[in-house]
Coordinates of C-alpha atoms in Angstrom, one line a residue:
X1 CA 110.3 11.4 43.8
X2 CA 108.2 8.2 44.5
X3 CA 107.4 7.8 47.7
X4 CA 108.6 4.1 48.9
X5 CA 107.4 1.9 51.9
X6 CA 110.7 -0.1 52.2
X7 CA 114.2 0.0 50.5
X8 CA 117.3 -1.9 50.6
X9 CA 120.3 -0.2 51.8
X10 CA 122.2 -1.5 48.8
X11 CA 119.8 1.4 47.3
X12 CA 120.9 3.8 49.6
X13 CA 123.3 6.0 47.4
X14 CA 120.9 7.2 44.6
X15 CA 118.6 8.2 47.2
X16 CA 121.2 10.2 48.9
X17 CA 122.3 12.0 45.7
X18 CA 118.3 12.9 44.9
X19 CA 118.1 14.1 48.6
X20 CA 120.8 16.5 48.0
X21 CA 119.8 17.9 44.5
X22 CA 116.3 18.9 45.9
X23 CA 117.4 20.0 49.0
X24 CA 120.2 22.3 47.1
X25 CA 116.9 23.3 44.8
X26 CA 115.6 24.7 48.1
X27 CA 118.2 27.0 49.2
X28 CA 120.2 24.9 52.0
X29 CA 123.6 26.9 52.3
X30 CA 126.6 24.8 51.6
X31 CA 127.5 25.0 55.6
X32 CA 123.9 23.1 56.3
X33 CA 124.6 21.1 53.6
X34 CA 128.6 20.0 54.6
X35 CA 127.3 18.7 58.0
X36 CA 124.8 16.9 56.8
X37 CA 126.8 15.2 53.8
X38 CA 129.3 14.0 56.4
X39 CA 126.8 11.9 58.3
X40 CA 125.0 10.9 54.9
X41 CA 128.9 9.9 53.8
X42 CA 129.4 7.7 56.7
X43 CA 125.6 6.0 56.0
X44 CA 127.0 4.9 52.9
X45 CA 130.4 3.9 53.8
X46 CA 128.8 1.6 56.8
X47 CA 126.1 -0.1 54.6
X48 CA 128.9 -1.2 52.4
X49 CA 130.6 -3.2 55.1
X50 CA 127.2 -4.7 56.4
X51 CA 124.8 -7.2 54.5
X52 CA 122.0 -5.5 52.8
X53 CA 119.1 -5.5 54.5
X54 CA 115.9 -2.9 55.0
X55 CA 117.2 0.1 55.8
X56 CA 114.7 0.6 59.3
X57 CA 115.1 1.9 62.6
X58 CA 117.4 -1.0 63.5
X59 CA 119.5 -0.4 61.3
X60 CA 119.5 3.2 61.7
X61 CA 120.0 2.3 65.4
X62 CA 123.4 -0.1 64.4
X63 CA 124.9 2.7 62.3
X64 CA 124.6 5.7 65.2
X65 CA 126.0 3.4 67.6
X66 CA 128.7 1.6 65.8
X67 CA 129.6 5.3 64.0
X68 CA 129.3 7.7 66.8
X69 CA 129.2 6.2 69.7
X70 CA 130.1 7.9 73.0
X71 CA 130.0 11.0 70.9
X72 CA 125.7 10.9 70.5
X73 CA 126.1 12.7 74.2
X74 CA 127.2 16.1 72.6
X75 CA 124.2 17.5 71.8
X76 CA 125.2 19.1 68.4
X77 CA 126.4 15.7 67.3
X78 CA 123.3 14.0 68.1
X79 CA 121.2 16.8 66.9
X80 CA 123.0 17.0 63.3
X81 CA 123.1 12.8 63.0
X82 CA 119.3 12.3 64.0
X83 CA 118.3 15.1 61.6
X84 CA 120.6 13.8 58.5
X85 CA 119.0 9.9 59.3
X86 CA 115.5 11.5 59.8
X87 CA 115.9 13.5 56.1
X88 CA 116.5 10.5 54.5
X89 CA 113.5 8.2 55.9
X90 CA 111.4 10.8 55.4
X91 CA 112.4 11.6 51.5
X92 CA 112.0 7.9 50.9
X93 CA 109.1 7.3 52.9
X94 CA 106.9 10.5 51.0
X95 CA 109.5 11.5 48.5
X96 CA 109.4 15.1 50.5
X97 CA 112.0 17.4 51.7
X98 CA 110.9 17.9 55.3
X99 CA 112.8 20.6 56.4
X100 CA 113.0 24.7 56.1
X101 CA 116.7 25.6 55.4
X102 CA 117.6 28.3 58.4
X103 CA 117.4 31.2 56.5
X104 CA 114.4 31.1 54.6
X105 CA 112.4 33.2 54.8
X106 CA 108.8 31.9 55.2
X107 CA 106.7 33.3 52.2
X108 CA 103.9 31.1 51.1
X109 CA 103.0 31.2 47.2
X110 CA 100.3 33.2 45.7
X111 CA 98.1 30.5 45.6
X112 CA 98.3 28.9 49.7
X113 CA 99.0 33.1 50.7
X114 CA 95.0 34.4 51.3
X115 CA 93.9 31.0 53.0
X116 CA 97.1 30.7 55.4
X117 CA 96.9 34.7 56.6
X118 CA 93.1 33.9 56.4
X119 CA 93.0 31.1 59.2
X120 CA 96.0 32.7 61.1
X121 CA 94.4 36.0 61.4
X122 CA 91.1 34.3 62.5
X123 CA 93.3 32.0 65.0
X124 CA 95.1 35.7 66.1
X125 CA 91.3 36.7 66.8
X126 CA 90.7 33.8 69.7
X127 CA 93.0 35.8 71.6
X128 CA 96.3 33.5 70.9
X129 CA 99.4 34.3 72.8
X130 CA 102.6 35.9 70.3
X131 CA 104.6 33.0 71.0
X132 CA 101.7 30.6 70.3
X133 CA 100.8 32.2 66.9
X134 CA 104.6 31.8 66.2
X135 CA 104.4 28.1 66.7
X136 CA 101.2 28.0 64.2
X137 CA 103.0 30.3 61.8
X138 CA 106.1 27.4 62.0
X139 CA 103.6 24.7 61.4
X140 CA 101.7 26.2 58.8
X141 CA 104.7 26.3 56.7
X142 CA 105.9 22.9 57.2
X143 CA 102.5 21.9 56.2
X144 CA 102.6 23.8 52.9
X145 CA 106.2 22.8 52.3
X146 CA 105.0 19.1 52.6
X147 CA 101.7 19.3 50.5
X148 CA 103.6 21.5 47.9
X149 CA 106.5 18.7 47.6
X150 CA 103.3 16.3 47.5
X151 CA 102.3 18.2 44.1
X152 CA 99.1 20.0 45.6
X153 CA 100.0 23.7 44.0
X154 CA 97.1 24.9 45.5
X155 CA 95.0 23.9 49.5
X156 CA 91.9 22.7 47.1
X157 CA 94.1 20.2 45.3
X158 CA 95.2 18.2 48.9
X159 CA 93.9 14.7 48.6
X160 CA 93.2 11.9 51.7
X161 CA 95.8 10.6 51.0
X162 CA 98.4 13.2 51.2
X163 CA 96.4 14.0 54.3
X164 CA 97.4 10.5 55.5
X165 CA 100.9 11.0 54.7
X166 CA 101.3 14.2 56.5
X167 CA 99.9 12.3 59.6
X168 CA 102.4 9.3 59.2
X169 CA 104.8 11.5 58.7
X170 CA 104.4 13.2 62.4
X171 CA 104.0 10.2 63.7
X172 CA 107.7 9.5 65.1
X173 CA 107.6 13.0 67.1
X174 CA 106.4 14.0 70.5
X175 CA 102.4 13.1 71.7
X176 CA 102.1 17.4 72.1
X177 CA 104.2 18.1 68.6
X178 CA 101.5 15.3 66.9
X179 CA 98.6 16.5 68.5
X180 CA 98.7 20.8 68.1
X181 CA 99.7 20.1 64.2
X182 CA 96.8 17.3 63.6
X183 CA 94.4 20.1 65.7
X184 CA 95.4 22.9 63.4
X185 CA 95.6 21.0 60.3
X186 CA 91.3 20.1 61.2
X187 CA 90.7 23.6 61.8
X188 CA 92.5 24.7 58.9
X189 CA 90.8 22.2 56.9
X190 CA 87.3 23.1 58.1
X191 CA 88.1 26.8 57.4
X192 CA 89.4 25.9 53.9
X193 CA 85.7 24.0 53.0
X194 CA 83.7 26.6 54.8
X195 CA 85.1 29.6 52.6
X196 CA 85.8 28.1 49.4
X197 CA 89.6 26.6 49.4
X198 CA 88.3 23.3 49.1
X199 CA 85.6 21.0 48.0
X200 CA 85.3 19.0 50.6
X201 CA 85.5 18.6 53.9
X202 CA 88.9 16.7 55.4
X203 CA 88.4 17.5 59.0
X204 CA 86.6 14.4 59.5
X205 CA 89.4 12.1 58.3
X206 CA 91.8 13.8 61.1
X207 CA 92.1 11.7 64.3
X208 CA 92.0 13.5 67.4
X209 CA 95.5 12.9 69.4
X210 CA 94.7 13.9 73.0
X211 CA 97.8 16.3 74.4
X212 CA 97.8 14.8 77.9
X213 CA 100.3 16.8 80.2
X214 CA 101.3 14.3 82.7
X215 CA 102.6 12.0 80.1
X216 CA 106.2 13.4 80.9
X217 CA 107.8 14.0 83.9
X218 CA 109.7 16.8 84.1
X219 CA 113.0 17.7 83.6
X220 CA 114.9 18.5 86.7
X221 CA 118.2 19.3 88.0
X222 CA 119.5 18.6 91.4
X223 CA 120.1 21.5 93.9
X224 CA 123.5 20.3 93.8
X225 CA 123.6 20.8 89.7
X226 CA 121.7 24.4 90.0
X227 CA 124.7 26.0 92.3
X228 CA 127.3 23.9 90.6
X229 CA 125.6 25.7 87.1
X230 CA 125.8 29.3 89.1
X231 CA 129.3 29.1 90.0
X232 CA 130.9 27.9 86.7
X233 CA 129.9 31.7 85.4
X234 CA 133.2 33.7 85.0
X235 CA 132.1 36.9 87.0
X236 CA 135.1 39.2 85.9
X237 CA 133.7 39.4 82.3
X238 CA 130.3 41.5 81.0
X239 CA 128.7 38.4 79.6
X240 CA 129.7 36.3 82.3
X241 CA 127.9 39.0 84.9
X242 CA 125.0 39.3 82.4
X243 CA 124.5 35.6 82.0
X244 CA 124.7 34.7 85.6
X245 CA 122.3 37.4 86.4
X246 CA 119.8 35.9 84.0
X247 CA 120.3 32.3 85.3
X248 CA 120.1 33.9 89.0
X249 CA 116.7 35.2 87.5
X250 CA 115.9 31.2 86.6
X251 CA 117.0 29.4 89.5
X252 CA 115.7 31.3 92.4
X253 CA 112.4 33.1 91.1
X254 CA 111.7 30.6 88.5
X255 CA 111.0 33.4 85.6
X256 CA 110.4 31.5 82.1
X257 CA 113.1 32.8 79.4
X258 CA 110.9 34.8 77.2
X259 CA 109.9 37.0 80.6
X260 CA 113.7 37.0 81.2
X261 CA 114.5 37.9 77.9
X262 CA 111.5 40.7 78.2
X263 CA 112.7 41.8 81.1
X264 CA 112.2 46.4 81.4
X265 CA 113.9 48.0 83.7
X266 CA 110.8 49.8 84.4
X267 CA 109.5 46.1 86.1
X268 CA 112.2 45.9 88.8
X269 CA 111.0 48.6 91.7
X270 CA 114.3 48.6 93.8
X271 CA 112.5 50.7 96.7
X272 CA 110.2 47.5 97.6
X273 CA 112.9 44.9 96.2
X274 CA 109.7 43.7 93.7
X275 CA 109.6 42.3 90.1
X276 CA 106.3 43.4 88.3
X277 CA 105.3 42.1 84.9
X278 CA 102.5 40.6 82.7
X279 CA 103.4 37.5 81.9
X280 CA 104.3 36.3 78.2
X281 CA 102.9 33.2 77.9
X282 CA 99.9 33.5 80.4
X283 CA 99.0 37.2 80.1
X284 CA 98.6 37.2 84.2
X285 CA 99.9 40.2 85.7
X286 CA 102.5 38.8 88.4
X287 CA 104.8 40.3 91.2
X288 CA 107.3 38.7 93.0
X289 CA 110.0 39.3 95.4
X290 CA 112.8 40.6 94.4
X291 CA 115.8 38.9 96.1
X292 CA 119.2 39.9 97.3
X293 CA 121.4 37.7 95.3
X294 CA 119.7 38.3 92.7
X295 CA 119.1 41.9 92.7
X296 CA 123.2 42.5 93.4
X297 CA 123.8 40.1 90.5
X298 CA 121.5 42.5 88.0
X299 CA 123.0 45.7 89.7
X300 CA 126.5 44.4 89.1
X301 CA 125.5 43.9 85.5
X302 CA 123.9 47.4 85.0
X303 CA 126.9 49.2 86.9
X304 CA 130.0 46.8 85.8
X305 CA 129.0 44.8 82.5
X306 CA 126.3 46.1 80.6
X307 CA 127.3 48.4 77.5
X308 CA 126.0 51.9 77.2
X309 CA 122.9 51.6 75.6
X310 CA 119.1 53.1 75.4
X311 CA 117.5 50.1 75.3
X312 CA 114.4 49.8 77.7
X313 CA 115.7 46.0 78.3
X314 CA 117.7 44.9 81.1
X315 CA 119.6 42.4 79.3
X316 CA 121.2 43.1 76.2
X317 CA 123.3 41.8 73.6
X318 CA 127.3 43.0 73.7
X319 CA 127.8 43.6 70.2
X320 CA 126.0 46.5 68.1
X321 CA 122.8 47.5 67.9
X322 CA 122.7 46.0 71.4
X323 CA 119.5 44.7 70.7
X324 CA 117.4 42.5 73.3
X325 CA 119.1 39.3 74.9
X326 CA 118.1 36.3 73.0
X327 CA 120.9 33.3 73.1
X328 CA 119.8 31.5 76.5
X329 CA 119.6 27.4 75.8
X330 CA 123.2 27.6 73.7
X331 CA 124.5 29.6 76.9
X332 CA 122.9 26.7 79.1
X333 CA 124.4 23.5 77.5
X334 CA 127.9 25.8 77.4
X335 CA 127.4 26.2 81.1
X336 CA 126.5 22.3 82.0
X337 CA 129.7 21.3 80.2
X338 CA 132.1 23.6 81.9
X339 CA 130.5 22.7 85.5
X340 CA 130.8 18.8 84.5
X341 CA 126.9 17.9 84.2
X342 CA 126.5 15.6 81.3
X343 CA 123.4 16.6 78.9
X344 CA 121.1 13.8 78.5
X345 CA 120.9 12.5 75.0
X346 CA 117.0 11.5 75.4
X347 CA 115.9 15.1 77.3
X348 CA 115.2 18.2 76.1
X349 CA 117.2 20.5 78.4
X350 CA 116.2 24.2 78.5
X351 CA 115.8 27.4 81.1
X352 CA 112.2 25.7 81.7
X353 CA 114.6 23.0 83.6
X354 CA 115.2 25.5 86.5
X355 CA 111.8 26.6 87.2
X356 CA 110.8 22.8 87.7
X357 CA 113.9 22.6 89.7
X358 CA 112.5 25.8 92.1
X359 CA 109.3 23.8 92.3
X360 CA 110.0 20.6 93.3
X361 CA 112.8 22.0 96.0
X362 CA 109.7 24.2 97.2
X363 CA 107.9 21.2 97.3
X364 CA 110.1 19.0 99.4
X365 CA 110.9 22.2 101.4
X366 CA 107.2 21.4 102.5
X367 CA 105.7 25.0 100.6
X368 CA 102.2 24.4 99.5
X369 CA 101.0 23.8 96.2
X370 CA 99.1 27.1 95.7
X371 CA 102.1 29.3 97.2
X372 CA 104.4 27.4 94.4
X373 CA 101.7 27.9 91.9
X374 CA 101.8 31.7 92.6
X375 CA 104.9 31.9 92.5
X376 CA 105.5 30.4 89.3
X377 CA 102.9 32.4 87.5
X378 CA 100.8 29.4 87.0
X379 CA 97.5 30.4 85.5
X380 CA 96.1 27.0 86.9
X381 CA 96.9 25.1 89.3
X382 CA 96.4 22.3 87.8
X383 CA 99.9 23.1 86.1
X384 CA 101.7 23.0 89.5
X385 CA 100.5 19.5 90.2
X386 CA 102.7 17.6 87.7
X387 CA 105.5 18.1 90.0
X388 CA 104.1 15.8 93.0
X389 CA 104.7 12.9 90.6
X390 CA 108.5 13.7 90.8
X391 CA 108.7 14.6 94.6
X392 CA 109.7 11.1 95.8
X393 CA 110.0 12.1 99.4
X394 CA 106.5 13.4 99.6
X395 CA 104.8 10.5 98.2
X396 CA 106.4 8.3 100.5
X397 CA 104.7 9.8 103.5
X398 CA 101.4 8.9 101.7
X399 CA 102.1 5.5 100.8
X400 CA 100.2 2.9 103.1
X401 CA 101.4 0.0 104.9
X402 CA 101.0 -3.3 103.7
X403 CA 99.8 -5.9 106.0
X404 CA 101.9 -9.0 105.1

């Protein structure tokens, strides 16, 4: 399709039906494809009962309010209505599908296949953490998906101005999400003139977005929200006992979910009540002190919940192969709701929320900054700081008095 700069919303439904044929075309399943539909169907029904006007971000705004409401607090809601709106604009705006149906597998074509393994085995050689080359993986496909849709069949075929597209396309999402794909799309672009994918060098028309870290605060809960978390866990059932151990894991020794979800039994040495691991995201090798709520919580797992298994991970899923524990965010927003904590429709709420949590109580709790910084695993301290801006209490004591 054309790609458009404005239309009407009296244009709205044609648009709609093209969206859906391509995205069918794809391989969307009918149950990704019913959800969306429904949100697409009330677009339509509430730009009938409005004048037409441009259909832009206010009146994208009108129709979420005026259709859902109190409802955009439930996260699947909001999730499903802001992706369905953001389809659309985004079809319109560069006549793209910008999306990767959840089953897809992510095969590149015979033509984009030796420069994407190229670069990504070349990004693998800096020494690029697993999780971190999963990300790149993930953002090299979008890429292709987008070029592809833009009618390049092949990397040397990308023109300036799909270039430019790609970059107004990211432009609505996060400062970090922006700034690691513009950074990979320059060094993919340099690698691609360097050996041969392309005639010319793109790089240069790539602006550099800096990634600063402090721009967001964040994301806390109180120590009030933590135990009232804890104690909405029904305790009496396997997956209750497994799940509050892992949140117990969280909470009070502030272990990221992937070293959770990692976690061998061959780490946890009961004789000196320690937890020894390398880190997944850092590669340090940390140890930390293994406490007593937390080690009766995993041993009442082990002995009470856990099914019989040879797996070398502690936590495991409850239905065969009993492969490794994945599921931890869906178990977290399950949790907030039964223990009455509302999740906020403009935060990204995840297990990352409770290690910020441990830190800034250790912080208040007047523990310094490089005992909190080892204890999180931080490979830089410099990591730990961002939680003075969000300790209140301690930056009152150095504000100074004004002489009036």
């Amino acid at each position: 399709m054309e790609a458009k700069t404005t239309v009407s919303t009296a244009e709205l439904r044609p648009l709609v039906s093209a969206l859906k044929n391509e995205m069918q075309k794809k391989g969307y399943s009918p149950l990704s494809m019913r959800g969306l539909e429904n949100v697409w169907d009330a677009l339509l029904h509430y730009a009938s009962t409005v004048p037409a006007t441009a259909f832009d971000e206010n009146f994208r705004e009108g129709f979420l309010q005026t259709e859902y409401g109190l409802r955009m607090d439930l996260e699947y809601t909001m999730y499903r209505a802001s992706r369905a709106l953001e389809l659309l604009k985004n079809y319109i705006e560069f006549g793209v599908v910008t999306g990767v149906p959840k089953k897809q597998r992510q095969e590149f074509s015979d033509a984009y296949r030796p420069l994407m393994t190229a670069f990504a085995d070349g990004e693998a050689r800096r020494g690029l953490a697993e999780g971190t080359m999963k990300s790149l993986w993930s953002r090299l496909y979008r890429l292709y998906l987008f070029l592809t849709d833009k009618g390049a069949d092949t990397f040397g075929m990308v023109t300036r101005d799909m270039i430019n597209d790609f970059i107004k396309y990211l432009a609505p999402y996060s400062t970090t999400y922006v700034s690691e794909n513009l950074r990979m799309l320059r060094r993919l672009s340099l690698y691609a003139f360097q050996n041969g994918y392309h005639a010319e060098d793109l790089s240069g028309c790539i602006p550099t977005v800096k990634n600063s870290r402090q721009q967001k605060l964040p994301a806390v809960f109180s120590e009030d929200e933590v135990e009232k978390i804890l104690s909405s866990f029904d305790r009496e059932n396997p997956m209750g006992k497994r799940n509050y151990a892992i949140f117990l894991l969280a909470a009070r020794m502030g272990l990221r979910s992937c070293d959770i979800k990692a976690l061998e039994f061959s780490f946890i040495n009961w004789t000196e009540k320690t937890i020894s691991f390398t880190q997944k995201k850092t590669k340090k090798y940390l140890t930390l002190p293994l406490t007593d709520d937390v080690g009766w919580a995993v041993i009442d797992y082990l002995k009470n919940g856990r099914p019989v298994s040879d797996s070398k991970y502690v936590f495991i899923q409850h239905v065969p192969p009993y492969g490794q524990y994945r599921d931890l965010r869906n178990v977290l927003v399950k949790q907030m709701r039964k223990a009455g904590i509302e999740t906020p429709a403009n935060k990204r709420i995840g297990m990352h929320c409770f290690r910020h949590s441990l830190a800034t109580t250790m912080l208040e709790n007047g523990v310094p900054l490089p005992v909190i910084s080892q204890t999180l695993g931080h490979a830089d301290i410099a990591s730990t700081e961002v939680y003075l801006r969000i300790n209140i209490s301690q930056l009152r004591l150095c504000a100074l008095e004004v002489e009036l």
